[in-house]
mmCIF file of C-alpha atoms in Angstrom:
data_model
loop_
_atom_site.group_PDB
_atom_site.id
_atom_site.type_symbol
_atom_site.label_atom_id
_atom_site.label_comp_id
_atom_site.label_asym_id
_atom_site.label_seq_id
_atom_site.Cartn_x
_atom_site.Cartn_y
_atom_site.Cartn_z
ATOM 1 C CA MET M 1 47.689 -21.160 -8.991
ATOM 2 C CA SER M 2 43.831 -20.127 -10.090
ATOM 3 C CA SER M 3 41.467 -22.339 -8.946
ATOM 4 C CA ALA M 4 38.889 -21.081 -10.839
ATOM 5 C CA VAL M 5 36.620 -23.726 -13.146
ATOM 6 C CA SER M 6 37.098 -23.862 -16.966
ATOM 7 C CA PRO M 7 34.671 -22.419 -18.790
ATOM 8 C CA ASP M 8 33.683 -26.075 -20.757
ATOM 9 C CA ALA M 9 33.959 -27.631 -17.130
ATOM 10 C CA MET M 10 31.359 -24.645 -15.622
ATOM 11 C CA ILE M 11 28.993 -24.885 -19.091
ATOM 12 C CA GLN M 12 28.744 -28.810 -18.362
ATOM 13 C CA GLN M 13 28.026 -28.411 -14.673
ATOM 14 C CA LEU M 14 25.301 -25.518 -15.403
ATOM 15 C CA SER M 15 21.576 -26.768 -14.417
ATOM 16 C CA VAL M 16 19.877 -24.559 -17.140
ATOM 17 C CA THR M 17 15.718 -23.812 -16.936
ATOM 18 C CA PRO M 18 14.971 -23.801 -20.365
ATOM 19 C CA ALA M 19 12.875 -20.721 -22.078
ATOM 20 C CA ARG M 20 9.508 -20.504 -21.862
ATOM 21 C CA LYS M 21 6.425 -18.627 -22.733
ATOM 22 C CA LEU M 22 3.697 -17.749 -19.979
ATOM 23 C CA THR M 23 0.261 -16.022 -21.383
ATOM 24 C CA GLY M 24 -1.861 -13.531 -18.716
ATOM 25 C CA GLN M 25 -4.349 -10.600 -18.848
ATOM 26 C CA VAL M 26 -3.995 -6.650 -17.970
ATOM 27 C CA THR M 27 -6.412 -6.185 -15.667
ATOM 28 C CA ASP M 28 -5.789 -2.609 -14.850
ATOM 29 C CA VAL M 29 -3.788 0.330 -16.230
ATOM 30 C CA LEU M 30 -2.497 3.576 -14.145
ATOM 31 C CA LYS M 31 -0.529 6.671 -14.191
ATOM 32 C CA THR M 32 -0.225 9.753 -12.251
ATOM 33 C CA LEU M 33 -1.909 12.500 -12.532
ATOM 34 C CA SER M 34 1.523 14.828 -12.342
ATOM 35 C CA PRO M 35 5.459 14.285 -12.270
ATOM 36 C CA GLY M 36 5.212 15.107 -8.327
ATOM 37 C CA ASP M 37 2.249 13.018 -7.621
ATOM 38 C CA PHE M 38 3.538 9.443 -5.751
ATOM 39 C CA ALA M 39 0.574 7.385 -6.057
ATOM 40 C CA THR M 40 -1.504 6.504 -9.704
ATOM 41 C CA GLN M 41 -5.021 6.428 -11.257
ATOM 42 C CA SER M 42 -6.834 4.246 -13.191
ATOM 43 C CA CYS M 43 -6.971 5.417 -16.791
ATOM 44 C CA ASP M 44 -8.278 4.005 -20.234
ATOM 45 C CA ALA M 45 -5.193 3.228 -21.790
ATOM 46 C CA LEU M 46 -1.400 4.139 -21.275
ATOM 47 C CA ASP M 47 0.730 5.471 -24.266
ATOM 48 C CA LEU M 48 4.327 4.154 -24.074
ATOM 49 C CA GLU M 49 6.831 5.616 -25.580
ATOM 50 C CA PHE M 50 10.832 4.765 -25.563
ATOM 51 C CA SER M 51 10.771 7.438 -22.337
ATOM 52 C CA GLY M 52 7.911 5.679 -20.715
ATOM 53 C CA ILE M 53 4.726 6.802 -19.985
ATOM 54 C CA SER M 54 4.585 10.821 -20.421
ATOM 55 C CA GLY M 55 3.535 12.882 -17.645
ATOM 56 C CA ASP M 56 4.619 9.669 -15.396
ATOM 57 C CA ARG M 57 6.572 10.255 -12.028
ATOM 58 C CA HIS M 58 8.579 7.556 -13.373
ATOM 59 C CA GLY M 59 8.702 8.802 -16.610
ATOM 60 C CA GLY M 60 12.281 9.510 -18.708
ATOM 61 C CA PHE M 61 15.380 7.947 -20.279
ATOM 62 C CA THR M 62 17.005 9.005 -17.304
ATOM 63 C CA ARG M 63 16.786 9.122 -13.740
ATOM 64 C CA LYS M 64 18.505 10.170 -10.453
ATOM 65 C CA SER M 65 19.879 7.585 -8.455
ATOM 66 C CA GLY M 66 18.975 7.066 -4.688
ATOM 67 C CA GLY M 67 18.740 4.557 -2.083
ATOM 68 C CA ARG M 68 18.638 1.246 -4.077
ATOM 69 C CA GLU M 69 22.260 2.449 -5.937
ATOM 70 C CA PRO M 70 24.588 2.936 -2.794
ATOM 71 C CA TRP M 71 27.301 2.492 -5.348
ATOM 72 C CA TYR M 72 26.798 6.161 -6.821
ATOM 73 C CA PRO M 73 26.184 9.287 -4.953
ATOM 74 C CA ARG M 74 22.780 10.162 -4.787
ATOM 75 C CA GLY M 75 21.425 12.282 -7.051
ATOM 76 C CA THR M 76 23.470 10.903 -9.746
ATOM 77 C CA GLU M 77 22.033 10.853 -13.088
ATOM 78 C CA MET M 78 21.305 7.428 -14.474
ATOM 79 C CA CYS M 79 19.567 5.042 -17.092
ATOM 80 C CA ASN M 80 16.123 4.794 -16.405
ATOM 81 C CA GLU M 81 15.445 1.032 -15.923
ATOM 82 C CA ARG M 82 12.381 1.847 -13.794
ATOM 83 C CA GLN M 83 9.892 3.255 -16.098
ATOM 84 C CA VAL M 84 6.964 0.964 -15.231
ATOM 85 C CA SER M 85 5.699 -0.615 -12.241
ATOM 86 C CA ILE M 86 3.791 -3.815 -12.903
ATOM 87 C CA LEU M 87 2.106 -5.778 -10.075
ATOM 88 C CA SER M 88 -0.302 -8.586 -9.682
ATOM 89 C CA PRO M 89 -3.386 -8.587 -7.954
ATOM 90 C CA ALA M 90 -2.711 -12.357 -5.831
ATOM 91 C CA GLU M 91 0.620 -10.882 -4.664
ATOM 92 C CA LEU M 92 -1.319 -7.772 -3.297
ATOM 93 C CA ALA M 93 -3.833 -9.848 -1.760
ATOM 94 C CA LEU M 94 -0.927 -11.359 0.035
ATOM 95 C CA VAL M 95 0.720 -8.101 0.938
ATOM 96 C CA ALA M 96 -2.610 -7.036 2.659
ATOM 97 C CA GLU M 97 -3.347 -10.311 4.658
ATOM 98 C CA ARG M 98 0.157 -10.373 5.843
ATOM 99 C CA MET M 99 -0.389 -6.235 7.037
ATOM 100 C CA GLU M 100 -3.945 -7.206 8.098
ATOM 101 C CA LEU M 101 -5.510 -5.418 5.980
ATOM 102 C CA GLU M 102 -8.703 -5.759 3.679
ATOM 103 C CA THR M 103 -6.894 -4.359 0.740
ATOM 104 C CA VAL M 104 -3.627 -2.804 -0.901
ATOM 105 C CA GLU M 105 -4.257 -0.890 -4.284
ATOM 106 C CA ALA M 106 -1.657 -0.825 -6.894
ATOM 107 C CA ALA M 107 -3.129 2.848 -6.925
ATOM 108 C CA TRP M 108 -1.509 3.511 -3.260
ATOM 109 C CA ILE M 109 1.846 2.267 -4.593
ATOM 110 C CA GLY M 110 2.145 3.873 -7.454
ATOM 111 C CA GLY M 111 1.605 0.917 -9.963
ATOM 112 C CA ASN M 112 1.263 1.424 -13.668
ATOM 113 C CA ILE M 113 0.230 -1.827 -15.197
ATOM 114 C CA VAL M 114 -2.116 -4.579 -13.236
ATOM 115 C CA LEU M 115 -1.818 -8.466 -14.382
ATOM 116 C CA ASP M 116 -3.661 -11.571 -13.578
ATOM 117 C CA GLY M 117 -2.314 -14.976 -14.564
ATOM 118 C CA PHE M 118 1.079 -14.822 -13.916
ATOM 119 C CA PRO M 119 1.896 -17.345 -10.928
ATOM 120 C CA ASN M 120 4.430 -15.564 -8.589
ATOM 121 C CA LEU M 121 4.724 -12.449 -10.808
ATOM 122 C CA SER M 122 7.593 -10.862 -8.857
ATOM 123 C CA LEU M 123 9.880 -13.573 -9.433
ATOM 124 C CA ILE M 124 9.985 -13.158 -12.888
ATOM 125 C CA PRO M 125 13.379 -12.773 -14.115
ATOM 126 C CA PRO M 126 15.398 -9.918 -15.657
ATOM 127 C CA ARG M 127 15.596 -10.048 -19.486
ATOM 128 C CA THR M 128 11.893 -11.575 -19.856
ATOM 129 C CA ARG M 129 10.027 -9.551 -22.150
ATOM 130 C CA LEU M 130 6.313 -8.654 -21.697
ATOM 131 C CA VAL M 131 4.762 -8.598 -25.105
ATOM 132 C CA PHE M 132 1.188 -7.416 -25.254
ATOM 133 C CA GLU M 133 -1.409 -8.389 -27.472
ATOM 134 C CA ASN M 134 -1.399 -4.746 -29.761
ATOM 135 C CA GLY M 135 2.590 -5.326 -30.138
ATOM 136 C CA THR M 136 4.163 -3.282 -27.344
ATOM 137 C CA VAL M 137 7.068 -4.418 -25.402
ATOM 138 C CA ILE M 138 8.397 -4.304 -22.103
ATOM 139 C CA ARG M 139 11.677 -5.594 -20.627
ATOM 140 C CA VAL M 140 11.704 -6.772 -17.151
ATOM 141 C CA ASP M 141 14.564 -5.267 -15.422
ATOM 142 C CA GLY M 142 13.683 -7.085 -11.866
ATOM 143 C CA ASP M 143 11.809 -7.395 -9.292
ATOM 144 C CA ASN M 144 10.902 -3.803 -7.249
ATOM 145 C CA ALA M 145 11.900 -3.947 -3.648
ATOM 146 C CA PRO M 146 9.780 -2.506 -1.419
ATOM 147 C CA CYS M 147 9.940 0.844 0.280
ATOM 148 C CA ARG M 148 8.914 2.802 3.001
ATOM 149 C CA ALA M 149 7.496 5.405 0.858
ATOM 150 C CA SER M 150 4.870 2.459 -0.351
ATOM 151 C CA GLY M 151 4.373 1.894 2.865
ATOM 152 C CA LYS M 152 3.568 5.468 3.602
ATOM 153 C CA SER M 153 1.134 5.877 0.857
ATOM 154 C CA ILE M 154 -0.905 2.747 2.147
ATOM 155 C CA ALA M 155 -0.489 4.417 5.930
ATOM 156 C CA ALA M 156 -2.066 7.458 4.127
ATOM 157 C CA HIS M 157 -5.281 5.390 3.015
ATOM 158 C CA VAL M 158 -5.511 3.191 6.468
ATOM 159 C CA PRO M 159 -5.889 6.006 9.194
ATOM 160 C CA GLY M 160 -5.918 4.513 12.730
ATOM 161 C CA ARG M 161 -2.987 2.285 12.014
ATOM 162 C CA GLU M 162 0.695 3.268 13.181
ATOM 163 C CA GLY M 163 3.591 1.604 11.707
ATOM 164 C CA LEU M 164 2.286 0.647 8.303
ATOM 165 C CA ASP M 165 5.089 2.605 6.754
ATOM 166 C CA LEU M 166 7.590 0.269 8.000
ATOM 167 C CA LEU M 167 6.032 -3.003 8.089
ATOM 168 C CA PHE M 168 5.502 -3.072 4.405
ATOM 169 C CA PRO M 169 8.943 -3.055 3.194
ATOM 170 C CA LYS M 170 9.620 -6.250 5.878
ATOM 171 C CA VAL M 171 6.360 -8.133 4.583
ATOM 172 C CA ALA M 172 6.441 -7.560 1.130
ATOM 173 C CA LYS M 173 9.610 -8.383 -0.234
ATOM 174 C CA ARG M 174 9.699 -10.806 -3.699
ATOM 175 C CA LEU M 175 5.554 -9.548 -3.814
ATOM 176 C CA ARG M 176 6.120 -5.770 -4.679
ATOM 177 C CA GLY M 177 5.939 -6.910 -8.556
ATOM 178 C CA LEU M 178 8.510 -5.596 -11.081
ATOM 179 C CA VAL M 179 9.995 -2.817 -12.711
ATOM 180 C CA GLY M 180 10.817 -2.623 -16.685
ATOM 181 C CA TYR M 181 11.442 -0.064 -19.455
ATOM 182 C CA VAL M 182 9.741 0.840 -22.944
ATOM 183 C CA GLU M 183 11.579 -1.430 -25.832
ATOM 184 C CA LYS M 184 8.670 -1.522 -28.240
ATOM 185 C CA PRO M 185 6.222 1.805 -28.120
ATOM 186 C CA GLY M 186 2.473 1.337 -27.997
ATOM 187 C CA THR M 187 -0.463 1.655 -26.321
ATOM 188 C CA ILE M 188 -1.926 -0.586 -23.589
ATOM 189 C CA SER M 189 -5.198 -1.131 -22.203
ATOM 190 C CA ALA M 190 -7.088 -3.003 -19.095
ATOM 191 C CA GLY M 191 -8.521 -6.511 -20.680
ATOM 192 C CA GLU M 192 -6.059 -7.215 -22.923
ATOM 193 C CA SER M 193 -3.475 -10.112 -23.373
ATOM 194 C CA VAL M 194 -0.485 -10.018 -22.820
ATOM 195 C CA THR M 195 2.642 -12.906 -23.037
ATOM 196 C CA ALA M 196 5.913 -13.600 -20.951
ATOM 197 C CA VAL M 197 8.707 -14.790 -22.952
ATOM 198 C CA ILE M 198 10.993 -15.671 -20.465
ATOM 199 C CA PRO M 199 14.483 -16.472 -21.060
ATOM 200 C CA GLU M 200 16.556 -19.707 -20.819
ATOM 201 C CA GLN M 201 17.842 -19.622 -17.104
ATOM 202 C CA TRP M 202 20.605 -20.789 -14.915
ATOM 203 C CA ILE M 203 22.568 -19.593 -11.662
ATOM 204 C CA TYR M 204 26.192 -18.093 -12.263
ATOM 205 C CA ASN M 205 28.839 -19.916 -9.837
ATOM 206 C CA PRO M 206 32.404 -18.557 -10.749
ATOM 207 C CA ALA M 207 33.838 -20.987 -8.192
#
């Protein structure tokens, strides 16, 4: 006999966090000079299409699966929910402190948009909409797990320090920002405001 909680009972037991809105500001926008680059560079504006940032490393409607998707054979073509990398200056500063570095720059780890004013940016939940001042919308897929490739890029900017490639994934968990995809195209520039439209949240427990 099934011991699963009935739908009505489960709904009654839910602890729900209401939907809310938070407002912040774009402090920098960046992109790669070519799809083969890992590090990004600041630019005047980001032109976002449904396929992401044109010419950027992570642009495109689809992408190839990698180590983040062990349920697929590596190289499987899949939907690209990682078109844009979004970072927080406060979280980057904390990562730098943990790595005993003066700074970790968004450009070093392939960031596209730097947002200030959002506490614990990396913990903003999936399905959140980032609505920019001019109407552009990015849908948050989730937090960005830190990888060794980013650590290697940091190490390339800090000569003389050994082991930074392995240290970064250890200290940057849930501080590496967010990834998302373009829900409504447009142009984003530094200095404009952005509103995070955070959906109602709850913990799913089928037991």
